[in-house]
Coordinates of C-alpha atoms in Angstrom, one line a residue:
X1320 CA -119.3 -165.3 -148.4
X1321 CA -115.9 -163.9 -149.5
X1322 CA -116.0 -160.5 -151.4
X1323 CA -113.6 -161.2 -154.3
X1324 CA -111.3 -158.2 -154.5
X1325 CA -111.4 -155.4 -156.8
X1326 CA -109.4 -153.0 -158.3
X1327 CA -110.4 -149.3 -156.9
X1328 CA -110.1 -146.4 -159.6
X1329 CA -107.1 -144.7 -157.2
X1330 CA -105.0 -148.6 -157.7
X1331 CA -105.6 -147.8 -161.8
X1332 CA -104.8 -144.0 -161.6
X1333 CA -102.7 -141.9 -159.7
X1334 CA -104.8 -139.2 -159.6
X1335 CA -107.5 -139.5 -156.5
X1336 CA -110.2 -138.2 -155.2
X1337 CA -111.1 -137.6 -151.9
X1338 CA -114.5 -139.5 -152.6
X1339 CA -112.0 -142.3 -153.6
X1340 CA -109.5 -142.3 -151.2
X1341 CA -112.9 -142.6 -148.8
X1342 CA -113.8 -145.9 -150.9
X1343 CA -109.9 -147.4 -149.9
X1344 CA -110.7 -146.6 -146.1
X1345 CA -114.0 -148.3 -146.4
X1346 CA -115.2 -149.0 -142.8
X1347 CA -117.7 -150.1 -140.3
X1348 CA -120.1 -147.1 -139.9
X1349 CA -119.9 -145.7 -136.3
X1350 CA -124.0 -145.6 -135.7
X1351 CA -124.6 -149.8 -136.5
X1352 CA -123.2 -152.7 -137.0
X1353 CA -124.1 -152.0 -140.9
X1354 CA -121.1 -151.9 -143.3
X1355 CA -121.2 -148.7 -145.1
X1356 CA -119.0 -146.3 -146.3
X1357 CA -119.3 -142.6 -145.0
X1358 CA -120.2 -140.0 -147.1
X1359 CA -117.6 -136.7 -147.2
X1360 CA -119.4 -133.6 -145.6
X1361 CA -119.8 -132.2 -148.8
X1362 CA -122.0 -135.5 -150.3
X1363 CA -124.0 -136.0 -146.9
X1364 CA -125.4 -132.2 -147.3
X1365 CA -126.3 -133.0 -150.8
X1366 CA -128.1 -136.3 -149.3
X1367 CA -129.9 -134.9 -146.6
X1368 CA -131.0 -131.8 -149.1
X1369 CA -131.6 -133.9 -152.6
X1370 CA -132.2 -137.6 -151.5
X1371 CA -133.7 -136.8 -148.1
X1372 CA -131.3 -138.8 -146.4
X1373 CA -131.6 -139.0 -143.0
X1374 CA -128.5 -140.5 -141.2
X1375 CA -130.0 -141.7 -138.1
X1376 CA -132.9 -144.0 -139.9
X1377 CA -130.3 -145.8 -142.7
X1378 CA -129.9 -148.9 -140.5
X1379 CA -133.5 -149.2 -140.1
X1380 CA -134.1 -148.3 -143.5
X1381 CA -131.4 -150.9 -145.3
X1382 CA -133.1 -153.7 -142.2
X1383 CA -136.7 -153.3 -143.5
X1384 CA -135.4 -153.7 -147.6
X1385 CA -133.1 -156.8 -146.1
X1386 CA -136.6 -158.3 -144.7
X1387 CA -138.5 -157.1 -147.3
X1388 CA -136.0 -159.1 -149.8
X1389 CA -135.8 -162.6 -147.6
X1390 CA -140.0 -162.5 -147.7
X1391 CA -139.5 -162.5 -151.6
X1392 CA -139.1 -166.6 -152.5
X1393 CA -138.8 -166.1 -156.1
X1394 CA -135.9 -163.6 -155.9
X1395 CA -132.4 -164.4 -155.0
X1396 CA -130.9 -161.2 -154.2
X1397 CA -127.9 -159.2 -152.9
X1398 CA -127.8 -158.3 -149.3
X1399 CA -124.8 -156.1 -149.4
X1400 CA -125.7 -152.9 -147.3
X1401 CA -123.8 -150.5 -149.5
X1402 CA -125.7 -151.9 -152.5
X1403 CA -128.9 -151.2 -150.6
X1404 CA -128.4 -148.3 -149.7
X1405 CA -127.4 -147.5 -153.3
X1406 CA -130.7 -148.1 -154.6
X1407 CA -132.3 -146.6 -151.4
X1408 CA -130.6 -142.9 -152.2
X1409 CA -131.5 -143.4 -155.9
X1410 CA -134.9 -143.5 -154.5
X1411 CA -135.1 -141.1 -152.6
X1412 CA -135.5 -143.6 -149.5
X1413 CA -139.2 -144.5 -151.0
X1414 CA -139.2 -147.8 -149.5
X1415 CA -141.7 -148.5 -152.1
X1416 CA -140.2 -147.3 -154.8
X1417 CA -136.7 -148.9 -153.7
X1418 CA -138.7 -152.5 -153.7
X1419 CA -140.1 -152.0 -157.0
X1420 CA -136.4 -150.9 -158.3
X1421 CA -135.1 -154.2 -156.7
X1422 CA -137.7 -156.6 -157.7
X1423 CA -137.2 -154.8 -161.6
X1424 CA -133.5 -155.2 -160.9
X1425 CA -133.2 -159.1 -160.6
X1426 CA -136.7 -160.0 -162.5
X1427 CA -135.1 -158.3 -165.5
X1428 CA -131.4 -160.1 -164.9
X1429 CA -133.4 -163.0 -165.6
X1430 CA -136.2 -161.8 -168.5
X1431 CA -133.5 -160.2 -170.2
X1432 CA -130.5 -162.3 -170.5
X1433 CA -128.9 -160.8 -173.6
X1434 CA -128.1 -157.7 -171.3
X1435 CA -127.6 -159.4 -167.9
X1436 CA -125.7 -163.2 -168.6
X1437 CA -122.4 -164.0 -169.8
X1438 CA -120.5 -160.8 -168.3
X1439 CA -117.1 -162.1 -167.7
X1440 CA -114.5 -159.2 -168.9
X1441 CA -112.7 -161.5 -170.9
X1442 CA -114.7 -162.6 -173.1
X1443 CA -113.6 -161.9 -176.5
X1444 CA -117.0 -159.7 -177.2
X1445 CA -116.2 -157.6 -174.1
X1446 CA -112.9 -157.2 -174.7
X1447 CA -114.3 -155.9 -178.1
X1448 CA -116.2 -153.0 -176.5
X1449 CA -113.4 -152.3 -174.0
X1450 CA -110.8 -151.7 -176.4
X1451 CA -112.3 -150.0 -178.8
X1452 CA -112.5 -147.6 -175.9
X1453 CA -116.7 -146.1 -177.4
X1454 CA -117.7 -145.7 -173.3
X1455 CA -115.4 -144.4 -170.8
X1456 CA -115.7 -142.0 -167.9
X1457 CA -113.3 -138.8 -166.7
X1458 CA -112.4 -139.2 -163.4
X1459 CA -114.2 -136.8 -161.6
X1460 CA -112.5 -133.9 -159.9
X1461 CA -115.1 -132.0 -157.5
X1462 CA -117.3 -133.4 -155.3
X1463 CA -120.9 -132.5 -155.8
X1464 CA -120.3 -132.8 -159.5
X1465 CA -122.4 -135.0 -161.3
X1466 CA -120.4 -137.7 -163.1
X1467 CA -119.8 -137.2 -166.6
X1468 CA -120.4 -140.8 -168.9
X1469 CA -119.1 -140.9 -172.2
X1470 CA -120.4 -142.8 -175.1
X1471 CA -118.7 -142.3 -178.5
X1472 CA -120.3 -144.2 -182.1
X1473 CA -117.0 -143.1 -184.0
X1474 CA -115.1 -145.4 -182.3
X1475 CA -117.4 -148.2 -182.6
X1476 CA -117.0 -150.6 -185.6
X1477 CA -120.3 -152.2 -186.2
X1478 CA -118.9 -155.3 -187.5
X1479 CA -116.9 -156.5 -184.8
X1480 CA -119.1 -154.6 -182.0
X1481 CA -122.9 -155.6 -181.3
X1482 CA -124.7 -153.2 -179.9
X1483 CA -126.8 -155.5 -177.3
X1484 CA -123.0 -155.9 -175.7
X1485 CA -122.2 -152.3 -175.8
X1486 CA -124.9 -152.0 -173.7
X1487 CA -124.3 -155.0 -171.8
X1488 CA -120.5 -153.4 -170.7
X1489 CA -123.0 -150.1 -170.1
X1490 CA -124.6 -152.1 -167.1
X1491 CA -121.7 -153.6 -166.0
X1492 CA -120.3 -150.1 -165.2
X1493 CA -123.4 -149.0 -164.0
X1494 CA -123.0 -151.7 -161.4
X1495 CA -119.5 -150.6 -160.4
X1496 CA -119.9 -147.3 -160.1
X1497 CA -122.8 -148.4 -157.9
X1498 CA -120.9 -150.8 -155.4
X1499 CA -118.2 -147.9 -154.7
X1500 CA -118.8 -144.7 -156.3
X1501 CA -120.8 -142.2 -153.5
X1502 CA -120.1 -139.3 -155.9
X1503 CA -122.1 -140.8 -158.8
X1504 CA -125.1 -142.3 -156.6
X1505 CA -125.4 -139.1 -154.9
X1506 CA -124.7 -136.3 -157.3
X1507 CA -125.9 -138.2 -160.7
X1508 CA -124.3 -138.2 -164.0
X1509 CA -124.3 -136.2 -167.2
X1510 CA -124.3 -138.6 -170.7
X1511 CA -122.5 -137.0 -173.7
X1512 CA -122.9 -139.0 -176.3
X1513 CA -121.3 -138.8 -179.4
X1514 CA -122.9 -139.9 -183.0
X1515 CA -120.0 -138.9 -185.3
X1516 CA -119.7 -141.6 -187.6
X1517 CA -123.0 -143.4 -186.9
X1518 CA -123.2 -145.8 -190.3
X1519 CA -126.2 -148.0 -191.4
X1520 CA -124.5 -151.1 -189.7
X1521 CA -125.2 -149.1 -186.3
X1522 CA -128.6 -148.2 -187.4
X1523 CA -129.5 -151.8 -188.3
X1524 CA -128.7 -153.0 -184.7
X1525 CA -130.7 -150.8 -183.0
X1526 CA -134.3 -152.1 -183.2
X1527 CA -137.3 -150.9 -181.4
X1528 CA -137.1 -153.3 -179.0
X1529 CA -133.7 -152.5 -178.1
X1530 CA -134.6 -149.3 -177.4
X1531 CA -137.7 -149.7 -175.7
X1532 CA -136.1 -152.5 -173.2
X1533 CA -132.7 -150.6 -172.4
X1534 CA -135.0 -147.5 -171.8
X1535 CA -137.2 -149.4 -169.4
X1536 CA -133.5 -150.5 -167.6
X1537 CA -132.7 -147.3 -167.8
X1538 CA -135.6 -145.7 -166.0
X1539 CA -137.2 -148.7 -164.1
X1540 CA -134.5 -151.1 -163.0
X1541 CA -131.0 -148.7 -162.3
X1542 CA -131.0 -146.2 -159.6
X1543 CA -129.7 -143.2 -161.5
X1544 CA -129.9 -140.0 -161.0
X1545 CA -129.7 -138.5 -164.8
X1546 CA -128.7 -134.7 -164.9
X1547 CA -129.2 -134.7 -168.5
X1548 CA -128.7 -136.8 -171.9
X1549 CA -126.6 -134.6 -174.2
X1550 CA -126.5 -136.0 -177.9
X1551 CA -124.1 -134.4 -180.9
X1552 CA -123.5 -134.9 -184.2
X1553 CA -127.1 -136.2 -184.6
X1554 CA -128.6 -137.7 -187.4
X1555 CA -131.7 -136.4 -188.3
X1556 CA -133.8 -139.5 -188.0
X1557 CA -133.0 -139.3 -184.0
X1558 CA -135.8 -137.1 -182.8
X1559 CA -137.9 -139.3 -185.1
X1560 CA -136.6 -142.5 -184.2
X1561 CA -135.4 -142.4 -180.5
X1562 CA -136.6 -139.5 -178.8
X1563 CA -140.2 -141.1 -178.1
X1564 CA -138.7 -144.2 -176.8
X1565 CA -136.9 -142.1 -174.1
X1566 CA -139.6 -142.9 -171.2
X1567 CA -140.5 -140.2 -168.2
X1568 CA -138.7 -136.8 -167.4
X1569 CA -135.4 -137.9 -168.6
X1570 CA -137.4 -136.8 -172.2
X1571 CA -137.2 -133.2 -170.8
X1572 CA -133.3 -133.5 -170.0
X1573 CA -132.5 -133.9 -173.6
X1574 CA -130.3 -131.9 -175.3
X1575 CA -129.9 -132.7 -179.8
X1576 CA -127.4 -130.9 -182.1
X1577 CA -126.8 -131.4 -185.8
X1578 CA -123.2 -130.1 -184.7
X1579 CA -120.4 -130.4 -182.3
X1580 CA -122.4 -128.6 -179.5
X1581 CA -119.3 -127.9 -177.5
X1582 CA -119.5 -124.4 -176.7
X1583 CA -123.4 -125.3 -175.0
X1584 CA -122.1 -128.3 -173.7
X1585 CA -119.2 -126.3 -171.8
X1586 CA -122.0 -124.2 -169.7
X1587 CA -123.5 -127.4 -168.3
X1588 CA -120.4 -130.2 -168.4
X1589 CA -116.9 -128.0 -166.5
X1590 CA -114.1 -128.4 -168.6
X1591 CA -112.3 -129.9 -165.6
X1592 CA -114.1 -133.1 -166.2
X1593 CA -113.7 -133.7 -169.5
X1594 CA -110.9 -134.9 -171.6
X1595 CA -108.5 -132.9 -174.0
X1596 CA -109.6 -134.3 -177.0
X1597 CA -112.5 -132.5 -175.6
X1598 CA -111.5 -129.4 -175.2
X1599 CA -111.2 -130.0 -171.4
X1600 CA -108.6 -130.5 -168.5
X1601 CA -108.7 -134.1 -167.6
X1602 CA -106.2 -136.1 -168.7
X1603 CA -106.7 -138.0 -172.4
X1604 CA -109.1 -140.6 -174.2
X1605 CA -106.3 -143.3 -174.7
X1606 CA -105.4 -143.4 -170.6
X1607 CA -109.4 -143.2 -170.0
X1608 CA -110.0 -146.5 -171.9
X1609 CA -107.6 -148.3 -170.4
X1610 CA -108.2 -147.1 -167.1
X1611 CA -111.5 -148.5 -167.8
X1612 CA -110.5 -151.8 -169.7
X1613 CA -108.5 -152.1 -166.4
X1614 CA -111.5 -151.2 -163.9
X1615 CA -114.0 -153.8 -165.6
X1616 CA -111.5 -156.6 -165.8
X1617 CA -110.7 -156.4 -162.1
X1618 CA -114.4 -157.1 -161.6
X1619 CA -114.0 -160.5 -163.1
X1620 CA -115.0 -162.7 -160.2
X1621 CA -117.8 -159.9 -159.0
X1622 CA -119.7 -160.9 -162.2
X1623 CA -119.2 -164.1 -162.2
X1624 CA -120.2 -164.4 -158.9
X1625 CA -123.2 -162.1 -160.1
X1626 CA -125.1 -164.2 -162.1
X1627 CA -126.5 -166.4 -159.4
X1628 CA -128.8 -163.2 -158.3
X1629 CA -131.5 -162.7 -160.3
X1630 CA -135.5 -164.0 -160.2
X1631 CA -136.9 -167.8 -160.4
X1632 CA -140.3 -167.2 -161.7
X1633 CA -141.2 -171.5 -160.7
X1634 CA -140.9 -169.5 -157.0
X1635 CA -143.0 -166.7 -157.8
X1636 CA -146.1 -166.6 -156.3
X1637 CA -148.9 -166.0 -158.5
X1638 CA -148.5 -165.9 -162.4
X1639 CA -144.5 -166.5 -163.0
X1640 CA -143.4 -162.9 -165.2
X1641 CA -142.0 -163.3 -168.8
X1642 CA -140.8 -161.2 -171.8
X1643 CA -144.3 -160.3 -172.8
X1644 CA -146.0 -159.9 -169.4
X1645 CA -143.5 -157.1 -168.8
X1646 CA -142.9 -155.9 -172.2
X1647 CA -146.3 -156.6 -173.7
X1648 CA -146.6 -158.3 -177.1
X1649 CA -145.3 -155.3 -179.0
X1650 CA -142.6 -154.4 -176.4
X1651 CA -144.3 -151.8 -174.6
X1652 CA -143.1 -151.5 -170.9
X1653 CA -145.2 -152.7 -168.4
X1654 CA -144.1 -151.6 -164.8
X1655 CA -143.7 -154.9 -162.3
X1656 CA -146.5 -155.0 -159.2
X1657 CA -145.0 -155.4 -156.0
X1658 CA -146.8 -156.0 -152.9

């Protein structure tokens, strides 16, 4: 199959990374025949030490998920090494725990189309999201750094914005940063999100549902490495409303404040990675959003090509899954068995 081509971050922006100039010289890896991209020395320590990476056994390791996947009738599924071995290092290389991430991953593409169909960047409701600029990342300047992801409710307008495709463009970067971003699979990410401005149009969209099924995709279905979950300018409903929702130890990386919370926010999140407007060093919020408009839109034929992976539950063997077998009648999670 041709790989359509995408835009890299260093062909939007002319400031680059070493972790980016590694994604332009993408190669063969030396060890096997497997196409992966080397890690800088600086990431592979942090693998070996955090993820328990073990250079030697990633071919055998990315093989036995590739089997494990072909043996799986009802799922159509990527076979892309670098993918793998995304979901592998987000893992922890559990093999176990890296199936049940991958059978989550395309079971819920299919369960849970209002998130996972229709993704073309140029649809007139994604366009919506992009240019209204309310998720964007800082390019990151350090290796080792955890990626910072911002998400801003001032600049979302909940009348021309729905929050099930804010969250639907939240996956789709997910999914990039995946496919060619080493720093953010290896070093996780920091989300600073912004409630300035949240109205009662934004608090009418988010329903308990919502909530419950972007936290399960959160936790059971993306490979992320969460650092912490950073919320200011909070109304006072969130700790009533939200925090419970927020499933496993990402409850425990939580950090609320009524106010601006910049000067804590400076001891975890450098400066260096954030923008001006910001208080930080790295570059401003207009040239971010575009950046990213630009990024997403040169994914195009990715996602289109995308859609075709995902679960056929006729092919399942044993009780095809739905909605409520996962979710439970009230939209409780329940985690997928994989055998």
């Amino acid at each position: 199959m041709t790989h359509p081509v995408v835009l890299r971050l260093s062909e939007v922006c002319s400031s680059v990374t070493q972790s980016e100039k590694a994604f332009q010289n993408s190669h063969t890896n030396s060890s096997d025949s497997m196409s992966i991209r080397p890690l800088s020395a600086t990431l592979q320590k942090l693998a070996e030490s955090e993820l328990y990476e073990v250079p030697e056994r990633i071919s055998e390791d990315i093989s036995h998920i590739k089997e494990w996947l072909q043996r799986q009738p009802h799922l159509n599924a990527r076979t892309d090494d670098q993918l793998i071995l995304s979901f592998l290092r987000g893992c922890k290389f559990s093999l176990e725990k890296c199936k049940q991430k991958l059978e989550s991953y395309y079971t819920f593409k299919t369960l849970l189309p209002e998130y996972f169909n229709n993704r073309d960047p140029f649809l007139s409701e994604i366009q919506e999201i992009l240019k209204q600029g309310c998720y964007w990342l800082p390019l990151p300047k350090s290796e080792g750094s955890p990626q910072v992801l911002y998400l801003s409710t001032e600049s979302l307008n909940p009348e021309t914005a729905d929050i099930l495709n804010v969250i639907k463009v939240n996956f789709m970067i997910f999914d990039i940063l995946m496919n060619e971003d080493d720093n953010f699979v290896v070093s996780g990410h920091q989300l600073f999100h912004n409630l300035k401005g949240v109205s009662m149009g934004h608090v009418m969209q988010v329903t308990p549902s919502i909530i419950k099924k972007t936290s399960a995709c959160l936790h059971d279905v993306y490979p992320l490495r969460p650092k912490g979950l950073h919320f200011i300018n909070v109304p006072t409903a969130f700790e009533t409303i939200v925090r419970p929702f927020l499933l496993g130890k990402n409850g425990n990386r939580i950090k609320v404040s009524n106010g601006s919370y910049f000067g804590d926010l400076y001891s975890v999140i450098s400066k260096e990675a954030l923008p001006v407007e910001l208080g930080g060093e790295n570059g401003n919020l207009t040239d971010l959003i575009d950046l990213w408009k630009t990024k997403v839109e040169s994914y195009r034929e990715w996602f289109l090509n995308d859609a075709q992976y995902c679960s056929n539950e006729s092919k399942r063997v044993g009780k095809p899954k739905s909605v409520g077998d996962v979710f439970g009648i009230d939209g409780s999670f329940r985690k997928l068995d994989v055998d």
